[in-house]
CSV table of C-alpha atoms and ligand atoms in Angstrom, one decimal:
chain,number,residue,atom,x,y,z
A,1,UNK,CA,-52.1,53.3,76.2
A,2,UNK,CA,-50.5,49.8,75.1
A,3,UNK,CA,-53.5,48.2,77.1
A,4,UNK,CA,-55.5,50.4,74.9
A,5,UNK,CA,-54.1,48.9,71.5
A,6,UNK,CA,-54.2,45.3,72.4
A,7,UNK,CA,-58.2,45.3,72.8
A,8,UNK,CA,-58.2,47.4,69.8
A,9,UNK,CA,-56.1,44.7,68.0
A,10,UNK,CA,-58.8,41.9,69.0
A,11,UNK,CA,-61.0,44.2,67.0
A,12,UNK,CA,-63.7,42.3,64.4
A,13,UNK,CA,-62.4,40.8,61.1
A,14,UNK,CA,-64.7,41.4,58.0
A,15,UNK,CA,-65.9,38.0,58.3
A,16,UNK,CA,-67.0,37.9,62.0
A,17,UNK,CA,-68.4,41.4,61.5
A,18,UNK,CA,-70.3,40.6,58.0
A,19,UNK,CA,-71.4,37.1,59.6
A,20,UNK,CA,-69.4,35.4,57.0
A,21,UNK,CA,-69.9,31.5,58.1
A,22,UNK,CA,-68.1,30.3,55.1
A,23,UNK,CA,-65.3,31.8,54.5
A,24,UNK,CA,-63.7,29.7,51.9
A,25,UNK,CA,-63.2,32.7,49.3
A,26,UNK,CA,-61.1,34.2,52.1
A,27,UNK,CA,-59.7,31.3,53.3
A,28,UNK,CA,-58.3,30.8,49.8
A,29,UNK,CA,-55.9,34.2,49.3
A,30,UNK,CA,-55.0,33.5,53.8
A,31,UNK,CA,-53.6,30.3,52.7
A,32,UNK,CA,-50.1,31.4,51.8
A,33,UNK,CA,-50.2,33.2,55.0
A,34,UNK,CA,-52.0,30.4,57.2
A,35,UNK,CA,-48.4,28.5,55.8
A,36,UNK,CA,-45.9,31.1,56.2
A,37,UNK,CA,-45.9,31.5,60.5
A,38,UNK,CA,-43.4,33.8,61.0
A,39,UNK,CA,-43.0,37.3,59.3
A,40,UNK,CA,-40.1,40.4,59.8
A,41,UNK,CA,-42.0,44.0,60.7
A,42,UNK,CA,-39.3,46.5,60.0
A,43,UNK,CA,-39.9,50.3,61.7
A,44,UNK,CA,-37.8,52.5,59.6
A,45,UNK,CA,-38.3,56.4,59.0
A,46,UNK,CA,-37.0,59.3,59.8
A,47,UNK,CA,-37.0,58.7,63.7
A,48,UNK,CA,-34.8,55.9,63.7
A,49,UNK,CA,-31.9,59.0,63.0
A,50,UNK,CA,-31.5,60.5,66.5
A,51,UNK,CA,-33.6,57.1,67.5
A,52,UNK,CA,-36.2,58.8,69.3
A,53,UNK,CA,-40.1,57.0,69.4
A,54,UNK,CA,-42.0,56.7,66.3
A,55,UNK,CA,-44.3,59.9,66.0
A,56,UNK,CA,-45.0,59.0,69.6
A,57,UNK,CA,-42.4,61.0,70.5
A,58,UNK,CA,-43.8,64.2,69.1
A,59,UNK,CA,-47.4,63.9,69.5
A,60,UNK,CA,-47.1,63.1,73.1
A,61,UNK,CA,-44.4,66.1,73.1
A,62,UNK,CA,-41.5,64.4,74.9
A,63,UNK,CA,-39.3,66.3,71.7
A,64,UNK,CA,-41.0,69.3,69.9
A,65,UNK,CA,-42.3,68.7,66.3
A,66,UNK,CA,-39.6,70.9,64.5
A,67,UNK,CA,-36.7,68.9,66.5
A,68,UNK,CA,-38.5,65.4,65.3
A,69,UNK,CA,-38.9,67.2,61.8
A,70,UNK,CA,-35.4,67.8,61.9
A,71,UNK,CA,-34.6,64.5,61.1
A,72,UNK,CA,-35.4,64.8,57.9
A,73,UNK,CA,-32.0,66.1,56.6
A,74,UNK,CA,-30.3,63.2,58.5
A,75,UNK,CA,-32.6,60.6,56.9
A,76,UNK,CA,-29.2,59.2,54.3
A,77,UNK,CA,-30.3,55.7,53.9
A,78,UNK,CA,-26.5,55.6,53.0
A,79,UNK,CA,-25.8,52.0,54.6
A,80,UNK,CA,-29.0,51.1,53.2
A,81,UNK,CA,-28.2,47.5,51.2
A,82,UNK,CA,-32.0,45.8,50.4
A,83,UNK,CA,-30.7,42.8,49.2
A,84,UNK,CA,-28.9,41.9,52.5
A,85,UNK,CA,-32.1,43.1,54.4
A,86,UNK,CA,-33.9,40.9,52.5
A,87,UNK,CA,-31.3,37.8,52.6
A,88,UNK,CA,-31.6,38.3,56.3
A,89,UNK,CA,-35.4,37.7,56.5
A,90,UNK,CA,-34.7,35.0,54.3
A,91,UNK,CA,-32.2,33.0,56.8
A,92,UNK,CA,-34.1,33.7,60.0
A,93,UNK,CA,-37.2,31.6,58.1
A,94,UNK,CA,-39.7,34.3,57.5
A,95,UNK,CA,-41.5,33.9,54.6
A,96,UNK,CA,-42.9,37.2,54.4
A,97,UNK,CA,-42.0,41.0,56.1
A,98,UNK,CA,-43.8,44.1,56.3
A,99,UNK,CA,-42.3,47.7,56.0
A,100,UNK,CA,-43.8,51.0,57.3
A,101,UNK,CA,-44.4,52.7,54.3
A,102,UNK,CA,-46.0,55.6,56.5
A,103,UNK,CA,-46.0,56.0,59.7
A,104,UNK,CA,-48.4,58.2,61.9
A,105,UNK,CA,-45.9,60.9,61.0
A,106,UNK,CA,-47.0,61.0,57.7
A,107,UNK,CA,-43.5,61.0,56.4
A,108,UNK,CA,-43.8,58.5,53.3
A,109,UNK,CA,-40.9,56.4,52.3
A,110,UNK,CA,-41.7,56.6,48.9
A,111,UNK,CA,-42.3,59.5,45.7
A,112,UNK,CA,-45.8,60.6,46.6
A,113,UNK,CA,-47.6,62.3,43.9
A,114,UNK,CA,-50.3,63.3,46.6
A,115,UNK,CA,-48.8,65.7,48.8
A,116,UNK,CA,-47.5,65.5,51.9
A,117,UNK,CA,-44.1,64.5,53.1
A,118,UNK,CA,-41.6,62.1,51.8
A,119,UNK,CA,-38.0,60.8,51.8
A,120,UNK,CA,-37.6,61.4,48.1
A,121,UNK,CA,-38.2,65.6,48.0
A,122,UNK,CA,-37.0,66.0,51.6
A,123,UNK,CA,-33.7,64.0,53.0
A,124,UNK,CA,-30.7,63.3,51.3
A,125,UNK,CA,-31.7,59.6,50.5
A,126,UNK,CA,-33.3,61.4,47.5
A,127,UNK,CA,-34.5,58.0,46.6
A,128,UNK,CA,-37.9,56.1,46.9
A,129,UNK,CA,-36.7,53.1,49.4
A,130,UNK,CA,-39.4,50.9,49.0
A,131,UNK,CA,-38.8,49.9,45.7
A,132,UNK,CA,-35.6,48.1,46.0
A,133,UNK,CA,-36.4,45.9,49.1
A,134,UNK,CA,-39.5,44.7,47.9
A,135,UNK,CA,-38.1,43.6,44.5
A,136,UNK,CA,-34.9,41.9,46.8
A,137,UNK,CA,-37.7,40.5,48.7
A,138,UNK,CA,-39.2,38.7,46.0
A,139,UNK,CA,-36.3,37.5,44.2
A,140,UNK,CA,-35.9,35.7,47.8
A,141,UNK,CA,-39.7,34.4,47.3
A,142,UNK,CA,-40.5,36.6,50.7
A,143,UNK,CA,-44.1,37.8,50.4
A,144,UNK,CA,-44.2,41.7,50.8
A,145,UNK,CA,-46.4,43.2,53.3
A,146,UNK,CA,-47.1,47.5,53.1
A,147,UNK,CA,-47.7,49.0,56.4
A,148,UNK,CA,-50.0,52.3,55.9
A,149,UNK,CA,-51.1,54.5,59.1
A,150,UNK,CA,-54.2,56.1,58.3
A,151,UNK,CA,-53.6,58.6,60.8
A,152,UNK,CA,-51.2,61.4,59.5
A,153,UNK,CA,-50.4,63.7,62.3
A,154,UNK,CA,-48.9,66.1,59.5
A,155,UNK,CA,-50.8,66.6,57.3
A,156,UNK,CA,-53.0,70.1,57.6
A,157,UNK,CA,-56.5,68.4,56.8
A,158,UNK,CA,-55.8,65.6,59.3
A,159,UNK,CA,-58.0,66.3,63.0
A,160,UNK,CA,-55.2,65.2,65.3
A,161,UNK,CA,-51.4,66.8,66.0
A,162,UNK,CA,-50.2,66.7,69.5
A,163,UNK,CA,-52.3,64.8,71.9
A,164,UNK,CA,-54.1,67.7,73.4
A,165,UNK,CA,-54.6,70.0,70.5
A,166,UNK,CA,-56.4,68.7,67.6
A,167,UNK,CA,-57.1,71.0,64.7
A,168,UNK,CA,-60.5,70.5,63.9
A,169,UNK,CA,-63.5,68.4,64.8
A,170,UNK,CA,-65.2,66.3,61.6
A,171,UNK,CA,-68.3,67.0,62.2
A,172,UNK,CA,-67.8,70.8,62.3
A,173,UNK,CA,-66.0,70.9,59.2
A,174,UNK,CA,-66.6,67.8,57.3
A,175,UNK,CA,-65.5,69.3,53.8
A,176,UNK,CA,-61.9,69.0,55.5
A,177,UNK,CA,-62.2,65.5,56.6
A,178,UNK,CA,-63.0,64.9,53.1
A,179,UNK,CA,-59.6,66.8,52.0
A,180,UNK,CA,-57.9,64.2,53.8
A,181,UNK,CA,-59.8,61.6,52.9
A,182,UNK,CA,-59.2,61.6,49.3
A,183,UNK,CA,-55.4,62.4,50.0
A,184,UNK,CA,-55.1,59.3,52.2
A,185,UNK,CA,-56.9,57.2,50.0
A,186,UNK,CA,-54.7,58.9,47.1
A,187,UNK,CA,-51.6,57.3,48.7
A,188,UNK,CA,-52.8,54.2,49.4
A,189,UNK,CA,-53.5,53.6,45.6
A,190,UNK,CA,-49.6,54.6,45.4
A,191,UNK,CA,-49.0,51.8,47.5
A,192,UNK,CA,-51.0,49.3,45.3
A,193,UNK,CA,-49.9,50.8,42.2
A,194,UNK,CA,-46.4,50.8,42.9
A,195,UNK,CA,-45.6,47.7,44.9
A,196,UNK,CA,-48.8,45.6,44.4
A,197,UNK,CA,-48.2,44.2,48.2
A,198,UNK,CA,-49.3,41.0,49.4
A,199,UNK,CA,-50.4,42.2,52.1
A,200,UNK,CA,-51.4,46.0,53.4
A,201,UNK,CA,-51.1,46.2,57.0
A,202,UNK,CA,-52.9,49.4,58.4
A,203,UNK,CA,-52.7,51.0,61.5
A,204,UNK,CA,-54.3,53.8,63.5
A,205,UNK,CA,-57.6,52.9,62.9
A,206,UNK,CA,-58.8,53.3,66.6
A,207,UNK,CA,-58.6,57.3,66.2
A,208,UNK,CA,-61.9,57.5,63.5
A,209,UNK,CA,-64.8,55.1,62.8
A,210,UNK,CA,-65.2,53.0,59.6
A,211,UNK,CA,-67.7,55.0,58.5
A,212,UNK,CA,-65.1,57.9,59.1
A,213,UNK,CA,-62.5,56.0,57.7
A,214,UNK,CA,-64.9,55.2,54.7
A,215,UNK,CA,-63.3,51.5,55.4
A,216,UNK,CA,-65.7,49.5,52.9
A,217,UNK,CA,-64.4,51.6,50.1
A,218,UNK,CA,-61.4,51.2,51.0
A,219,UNK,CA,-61.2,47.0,51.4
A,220,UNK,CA,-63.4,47.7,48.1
A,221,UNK,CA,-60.6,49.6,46.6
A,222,UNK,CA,-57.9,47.0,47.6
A,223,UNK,CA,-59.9,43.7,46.9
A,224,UNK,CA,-60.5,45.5,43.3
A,225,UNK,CA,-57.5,46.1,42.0
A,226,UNK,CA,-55.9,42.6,43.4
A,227,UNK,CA,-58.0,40.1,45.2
A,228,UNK,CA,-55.7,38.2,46.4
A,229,UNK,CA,-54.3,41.6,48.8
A,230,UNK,CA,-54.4,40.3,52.5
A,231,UNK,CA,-55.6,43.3,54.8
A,232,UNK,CA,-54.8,42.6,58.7
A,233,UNK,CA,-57.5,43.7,60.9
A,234,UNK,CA,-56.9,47.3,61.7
A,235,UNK,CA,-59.4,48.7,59.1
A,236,UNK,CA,-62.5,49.2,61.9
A,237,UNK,CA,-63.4,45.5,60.7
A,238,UNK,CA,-63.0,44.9,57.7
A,239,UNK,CA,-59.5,43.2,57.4
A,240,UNK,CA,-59.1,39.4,57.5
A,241,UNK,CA,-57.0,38.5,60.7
A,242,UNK,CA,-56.6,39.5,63.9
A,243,UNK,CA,-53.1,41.5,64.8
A,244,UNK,CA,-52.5,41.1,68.7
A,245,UNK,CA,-49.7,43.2,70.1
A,246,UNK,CA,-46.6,42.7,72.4
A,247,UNK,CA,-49.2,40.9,74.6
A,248,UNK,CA,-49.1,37.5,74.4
A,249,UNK,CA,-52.2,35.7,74.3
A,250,UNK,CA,-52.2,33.1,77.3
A,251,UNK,CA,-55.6,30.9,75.7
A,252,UNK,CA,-56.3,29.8,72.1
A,253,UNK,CA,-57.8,32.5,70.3
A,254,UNK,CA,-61.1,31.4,68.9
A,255,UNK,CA,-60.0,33.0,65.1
A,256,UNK,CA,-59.3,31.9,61.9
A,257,UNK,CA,-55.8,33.7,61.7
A,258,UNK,CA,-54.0,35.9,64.2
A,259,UNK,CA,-50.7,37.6,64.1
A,260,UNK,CA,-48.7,38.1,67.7
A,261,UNK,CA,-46.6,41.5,66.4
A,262,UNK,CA,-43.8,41.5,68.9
A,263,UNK,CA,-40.7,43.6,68.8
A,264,UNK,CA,-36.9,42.1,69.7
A,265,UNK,CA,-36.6,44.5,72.3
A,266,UNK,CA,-39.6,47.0,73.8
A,267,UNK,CA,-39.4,49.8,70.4
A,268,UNK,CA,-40.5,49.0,67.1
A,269,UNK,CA,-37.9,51.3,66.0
A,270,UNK,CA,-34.1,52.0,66.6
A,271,UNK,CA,-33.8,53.0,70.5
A,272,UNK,CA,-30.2,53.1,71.3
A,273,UNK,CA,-31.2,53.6,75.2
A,274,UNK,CA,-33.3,50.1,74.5
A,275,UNK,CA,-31.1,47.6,75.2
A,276,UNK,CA,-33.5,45.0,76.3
A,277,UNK,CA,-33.1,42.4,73.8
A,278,UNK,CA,-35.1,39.5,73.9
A,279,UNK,CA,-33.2,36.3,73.8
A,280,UNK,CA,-32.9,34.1,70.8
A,281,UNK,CA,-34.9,31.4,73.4
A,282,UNK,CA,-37.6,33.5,74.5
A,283,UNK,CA,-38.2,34.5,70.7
A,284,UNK,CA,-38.2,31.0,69.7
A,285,UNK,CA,-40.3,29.4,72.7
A,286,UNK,CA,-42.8,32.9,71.7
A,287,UNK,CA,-42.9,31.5,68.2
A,288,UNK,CA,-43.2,27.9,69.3
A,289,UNK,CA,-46.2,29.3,71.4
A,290,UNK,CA,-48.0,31.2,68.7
A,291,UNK,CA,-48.0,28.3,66.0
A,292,UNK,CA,-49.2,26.3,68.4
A,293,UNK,CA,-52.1,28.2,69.1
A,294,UNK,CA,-52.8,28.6,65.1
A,295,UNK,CA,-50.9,32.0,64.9
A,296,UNK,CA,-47.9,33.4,63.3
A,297,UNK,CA,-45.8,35.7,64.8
A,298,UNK,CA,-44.5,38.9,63.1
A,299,UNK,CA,-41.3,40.1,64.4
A,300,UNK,CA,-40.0,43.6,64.7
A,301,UNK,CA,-37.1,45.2,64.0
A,302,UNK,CA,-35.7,48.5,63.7
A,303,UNK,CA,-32.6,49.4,61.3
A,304,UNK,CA,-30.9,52.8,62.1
A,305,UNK,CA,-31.5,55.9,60.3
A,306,UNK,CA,-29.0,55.0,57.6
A,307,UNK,CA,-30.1,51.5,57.1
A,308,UNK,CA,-27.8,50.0,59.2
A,309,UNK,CA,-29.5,46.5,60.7
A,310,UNK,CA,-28.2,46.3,64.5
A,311,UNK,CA,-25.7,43.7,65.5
A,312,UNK,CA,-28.8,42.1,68.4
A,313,UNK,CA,-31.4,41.9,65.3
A,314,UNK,CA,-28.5,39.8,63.3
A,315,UNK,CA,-28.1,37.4,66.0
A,316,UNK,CA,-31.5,37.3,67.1
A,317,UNK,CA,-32.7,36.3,63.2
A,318,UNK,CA,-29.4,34.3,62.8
A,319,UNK,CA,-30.0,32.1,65.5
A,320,UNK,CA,-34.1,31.9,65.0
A,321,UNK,CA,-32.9,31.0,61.2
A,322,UNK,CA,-30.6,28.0,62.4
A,323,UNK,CA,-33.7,26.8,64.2
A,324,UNK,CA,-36.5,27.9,61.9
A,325,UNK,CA,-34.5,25.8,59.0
A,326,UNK,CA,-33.7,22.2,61.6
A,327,UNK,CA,-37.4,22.5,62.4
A,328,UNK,CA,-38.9,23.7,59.1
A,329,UNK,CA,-41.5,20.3,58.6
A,330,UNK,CA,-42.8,21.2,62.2
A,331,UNK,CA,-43.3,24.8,61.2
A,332,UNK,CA,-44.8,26.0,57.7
A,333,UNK,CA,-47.7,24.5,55.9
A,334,UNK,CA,-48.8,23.0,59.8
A,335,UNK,CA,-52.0,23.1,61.7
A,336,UNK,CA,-52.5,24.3,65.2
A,337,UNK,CA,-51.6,21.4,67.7
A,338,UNK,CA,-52.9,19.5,70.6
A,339,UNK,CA,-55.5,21.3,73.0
A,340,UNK,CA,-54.3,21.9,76.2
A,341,UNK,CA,-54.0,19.0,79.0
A,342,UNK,CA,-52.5,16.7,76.4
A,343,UNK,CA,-49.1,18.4,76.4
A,344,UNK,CA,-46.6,20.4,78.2
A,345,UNK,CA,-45.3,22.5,75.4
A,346,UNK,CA,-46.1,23.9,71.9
A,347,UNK,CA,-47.3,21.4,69.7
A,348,UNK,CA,-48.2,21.6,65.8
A,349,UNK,CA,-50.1,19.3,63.3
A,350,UNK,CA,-49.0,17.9,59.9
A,351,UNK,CA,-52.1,19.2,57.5
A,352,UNK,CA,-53.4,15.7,56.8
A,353,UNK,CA,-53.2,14.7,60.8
A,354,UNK,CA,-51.0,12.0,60.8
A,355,UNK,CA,-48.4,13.7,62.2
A,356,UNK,CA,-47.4,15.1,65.3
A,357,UNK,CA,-44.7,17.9,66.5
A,358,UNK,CA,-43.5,18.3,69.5
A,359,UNK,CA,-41.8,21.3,70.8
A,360,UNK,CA,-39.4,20.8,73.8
A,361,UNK,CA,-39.0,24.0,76.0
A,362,UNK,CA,-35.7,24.5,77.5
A,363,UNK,CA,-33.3,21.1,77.1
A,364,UNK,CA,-36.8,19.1,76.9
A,365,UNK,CA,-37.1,16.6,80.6
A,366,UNK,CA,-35.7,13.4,80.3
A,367,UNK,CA,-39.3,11.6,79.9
A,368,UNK,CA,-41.7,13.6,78.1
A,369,UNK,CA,-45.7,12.3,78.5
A,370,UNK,CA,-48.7,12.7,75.9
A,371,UNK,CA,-51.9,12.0,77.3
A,372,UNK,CA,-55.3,11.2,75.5
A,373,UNK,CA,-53.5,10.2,72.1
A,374,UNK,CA,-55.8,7.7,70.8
A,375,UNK,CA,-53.3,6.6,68.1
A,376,UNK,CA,-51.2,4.2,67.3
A,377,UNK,CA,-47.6,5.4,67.4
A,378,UNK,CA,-45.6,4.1,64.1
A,379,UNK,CA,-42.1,6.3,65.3
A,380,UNK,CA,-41.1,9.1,67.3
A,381,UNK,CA,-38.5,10.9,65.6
A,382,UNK,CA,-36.4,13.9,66.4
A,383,UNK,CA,-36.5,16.6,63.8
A,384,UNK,CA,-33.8,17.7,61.8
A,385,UNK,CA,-31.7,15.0,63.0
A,386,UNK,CA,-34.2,11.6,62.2
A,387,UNK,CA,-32.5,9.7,65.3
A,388,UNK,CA,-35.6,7.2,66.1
A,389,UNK,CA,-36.8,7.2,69.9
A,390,UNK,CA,-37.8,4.7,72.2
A,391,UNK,CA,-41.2,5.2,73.8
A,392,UNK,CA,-43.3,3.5,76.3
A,393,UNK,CA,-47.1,3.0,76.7
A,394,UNK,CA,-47.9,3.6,80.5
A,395,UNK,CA,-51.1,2.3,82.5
A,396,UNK,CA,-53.1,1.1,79.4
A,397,UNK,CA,-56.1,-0.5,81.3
A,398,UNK,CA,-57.4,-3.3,78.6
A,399,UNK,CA,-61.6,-2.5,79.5
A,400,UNK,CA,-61.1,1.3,79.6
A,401,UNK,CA,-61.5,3.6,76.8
A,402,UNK,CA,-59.0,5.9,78.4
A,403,UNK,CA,-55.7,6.0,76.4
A,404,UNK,CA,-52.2,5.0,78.1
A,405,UNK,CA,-49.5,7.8,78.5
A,406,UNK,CA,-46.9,8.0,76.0
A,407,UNK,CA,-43.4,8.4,77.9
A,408,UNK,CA,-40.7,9.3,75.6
A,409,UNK,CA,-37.4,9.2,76.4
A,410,UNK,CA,-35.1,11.8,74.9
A,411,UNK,CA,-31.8,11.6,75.3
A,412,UNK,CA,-29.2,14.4,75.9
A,413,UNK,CA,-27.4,13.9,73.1
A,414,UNK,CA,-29.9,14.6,70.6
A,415,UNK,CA,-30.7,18.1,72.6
A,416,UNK,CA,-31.0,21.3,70.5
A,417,UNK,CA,-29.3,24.6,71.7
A,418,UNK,CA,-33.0,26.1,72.0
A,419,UNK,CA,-35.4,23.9,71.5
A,420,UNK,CA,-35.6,20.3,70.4
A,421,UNK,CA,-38.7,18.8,68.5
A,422,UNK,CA,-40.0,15.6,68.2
A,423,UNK,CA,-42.0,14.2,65.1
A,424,UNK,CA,-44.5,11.6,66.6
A,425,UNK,CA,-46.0,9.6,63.5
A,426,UNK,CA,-49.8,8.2,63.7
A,427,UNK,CA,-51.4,5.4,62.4
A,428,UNK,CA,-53.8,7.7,60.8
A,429,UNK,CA,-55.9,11.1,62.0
A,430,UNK,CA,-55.2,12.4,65.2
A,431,UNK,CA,-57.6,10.8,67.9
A,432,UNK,CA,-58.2,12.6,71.3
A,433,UNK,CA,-59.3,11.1,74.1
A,434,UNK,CA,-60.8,14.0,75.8
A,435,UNK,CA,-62.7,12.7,79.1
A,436,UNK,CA,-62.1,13.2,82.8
A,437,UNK,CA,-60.8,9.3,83.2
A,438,UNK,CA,-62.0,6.3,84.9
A,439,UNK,CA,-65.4,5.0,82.4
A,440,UNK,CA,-66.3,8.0,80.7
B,501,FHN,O1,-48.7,53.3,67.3
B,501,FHN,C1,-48.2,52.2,66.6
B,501,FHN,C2,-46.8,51.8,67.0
B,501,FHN,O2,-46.0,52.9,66.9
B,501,FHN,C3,-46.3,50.7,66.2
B,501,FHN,O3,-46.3,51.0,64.9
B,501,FHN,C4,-47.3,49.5,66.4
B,501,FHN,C5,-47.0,48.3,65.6
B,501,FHN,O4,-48.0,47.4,65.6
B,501,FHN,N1,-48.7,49.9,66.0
B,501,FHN,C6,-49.2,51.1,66.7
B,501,FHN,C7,-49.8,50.8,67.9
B,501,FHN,O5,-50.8,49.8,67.9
């Protein structure tokens, strides 16, 4: 199934599948995005109250649809404090965070006018939760992102329920298709209306076609009632960036924009059984890895039922924030870095070229090597600290065009806890030497 979703993921943007060469108009509302790198996904609804998979859990029957429905009247929200959610996001240096609005439950988190299910007419939160965190969010300057599941396995006019009983086939009653259609499409003005997002991110769209989905209308609908609205790429091609999941992607992705969405441990939502936390290194060095490669990375995590943030998400966006913050020149507002063979590590790129970042995995080796830079070096600097390094040129050959190695010696004391990086400034534009040595 997961292998299933990750080739969905790499699924076409609008501009690869409209053959957009020049996609400057685009390129213009991605930019605060193309800046931003790292992003919180929060799971919350009413299964993170017995913490049981989201709609997973019932459509693929492992609990029965009234005992997942159930959770309803436990849904409290009663520890449920936006403004330290969204001060949280703010210290682990994310600069934007996305919220399941719906999830493929259908249960909404906000007042829908539209029918269906929601937290406000049915669980004693009695209270539209979206509201509050994405004002919180932008007093913090954190751009909002709205994530929508077109698929709704409640609602009646929807084909699919549990994974081997679907209710109806489209093309044998298209007039109920439509039903949902306009009901979908309903909430999804909600969303825009309401919250005005920065950024919708959908999901589900793998169970219809965009012709099904009537996806042109829909990026239509967005674009016209705020251009600037990013849409990630699960809207059967016509979003604007790729969204990978869990599955790291080992090579450069030949795109524009991509977002890795990861989780902290294997669930997007609360799992008490789950308690395979990633590390505050692995997230980093996964982070390190994606920036380097021109992507952000969008983090999951899952608050309880009553809004309670779990002790291993603290630490894990604690600790990434201490980092995120040291490091913050190699991070936002940088280019991808050096191709591979030149490096062993992450690397970034100032946006005008001149300088380098390097990204130290583990406590770094005593001598780290750049090959191929056809620069001059005018300092190596560790970040977030400024402590000037010595460096060496090694086996320069005066006839050959072939760059020497750049050793750098890093000393332990300048070390960081996860990962150190070093600021190598240029005499100008990055210059690769990218040849197979000896003349050529
Ligand atoms: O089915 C969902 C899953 O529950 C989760 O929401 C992830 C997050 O990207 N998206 C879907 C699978 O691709």
């Amino acid at each position: 199934m997961f292998l299933l979703f990750a080739s969905f993921s790499w699924s076409q943007t609008f501009a690869q599948s409209h053959q957009i060469v020049n996609q400057d108009s685009i390129a213009h509302k991605m930019q605060w995005f193309a800046d931003a790198k790292l992003g919180i996904f929060i799971h919350w609804g009413i299964y993170s109250v017995k913490g049981v998979g989201e709609s997973w859990s019932f459509h693929n029957k492992q609990i029965s649809y009234k005992d997942y429905m159930a959770q309803l009247k436990g849904f409290t929200a009663a520890n449920y404090h936006p403004q330290q959610w969204a001060d949280l996001i703010k210290e682990s240096g994310a600069r934007y965070a996305v919220i399941t609005t719906k999830h493929h439950d259908g249960v909404a988190l906000w007042n829908s006018k539209c029918g269906g299910i929601n937290v406000v007419k049915n669980t004693p939160a009695h209270r539209d939760v979206l509201a509050p965190l994405f004002s919180a969010l932008r007093k913090d300057s954190i751009k909002c992102g709205a994530y929508f599941s077109l698929i709704d396995w409640s609602y009646p006019d929807y084909p699919a329920f549990l994974k081997d009983s679907n209710r109806y086939e489209i093309r044998n009653d298209p007039a109920r298709w439509e039903k949902f259609l306009d009901y979908y499409q309903c909430q999804l003005k909600e969303v825009l209306n309401n919250y005005n997002p920065d950024l919708i991110w959908f999901d589900g769209d793998w169970e219809h076609s965009a012709k099904e989905w009537q996806a042109a209308k829909v990026r239509k609908m967005i674009l016209d009632h705020n251009p600037n609205t990013i849409i990630n790429g699960r809207l059967a091609g016509y979003g604007d960036y790729d969204t990978p999941e869990q599955n790291f992607p080992v090579t450069r992705p030949n795109l524009r924009w991509w977002e890795l969405c990861m989780t902290v441990n294997d669930n997007w939502g609360w799992q008490p059984q789950d308690t395979n936390w990633k590390t505050p290194y692995q997230i980093i060095r996964i982070f390190a890895d994606c920036i380097s490669m021109g992507g952000n990375l969008l983090l999951d995590i899952g608050p309880k039922g009553d809004g309670t943030i779990t002790p291993q998400d603290i630490h894990v966006l604690k600790e990434l924030g201490k980092w995120t913050h040291k490091n913050s020149k190699a991070i936002y507002g940088t280019l991808a870095g050096l191709p591979e063979g030149h490096f062993y590590g992450p690397s970034t790129l100032s946006k005008d070229s001149t300088t380098l970042y390097l990204f130290l995995p583990g406590k770094g080796n005593e001598q780290e090597v750049i090959k191929g830079l056809d620069n001059k070096i005018k300092s190596i600097t560790v970040v977030g600290n400024g402590m000037q390094l010595h460096y060496d040129i090694v086996g320069k050959i005066s006839w050959s065009p072939v760059p020497g190695l750049v050793y750098i010696k890093v000393p332990a004391n300048v070390q960081d806890e996860y990962m150190t990086v070093l600021a190598v400034k240029l005499d100008g534009k990055l210059k690769l030497y990218r040849g197979q040595g000896g003349l050529k």
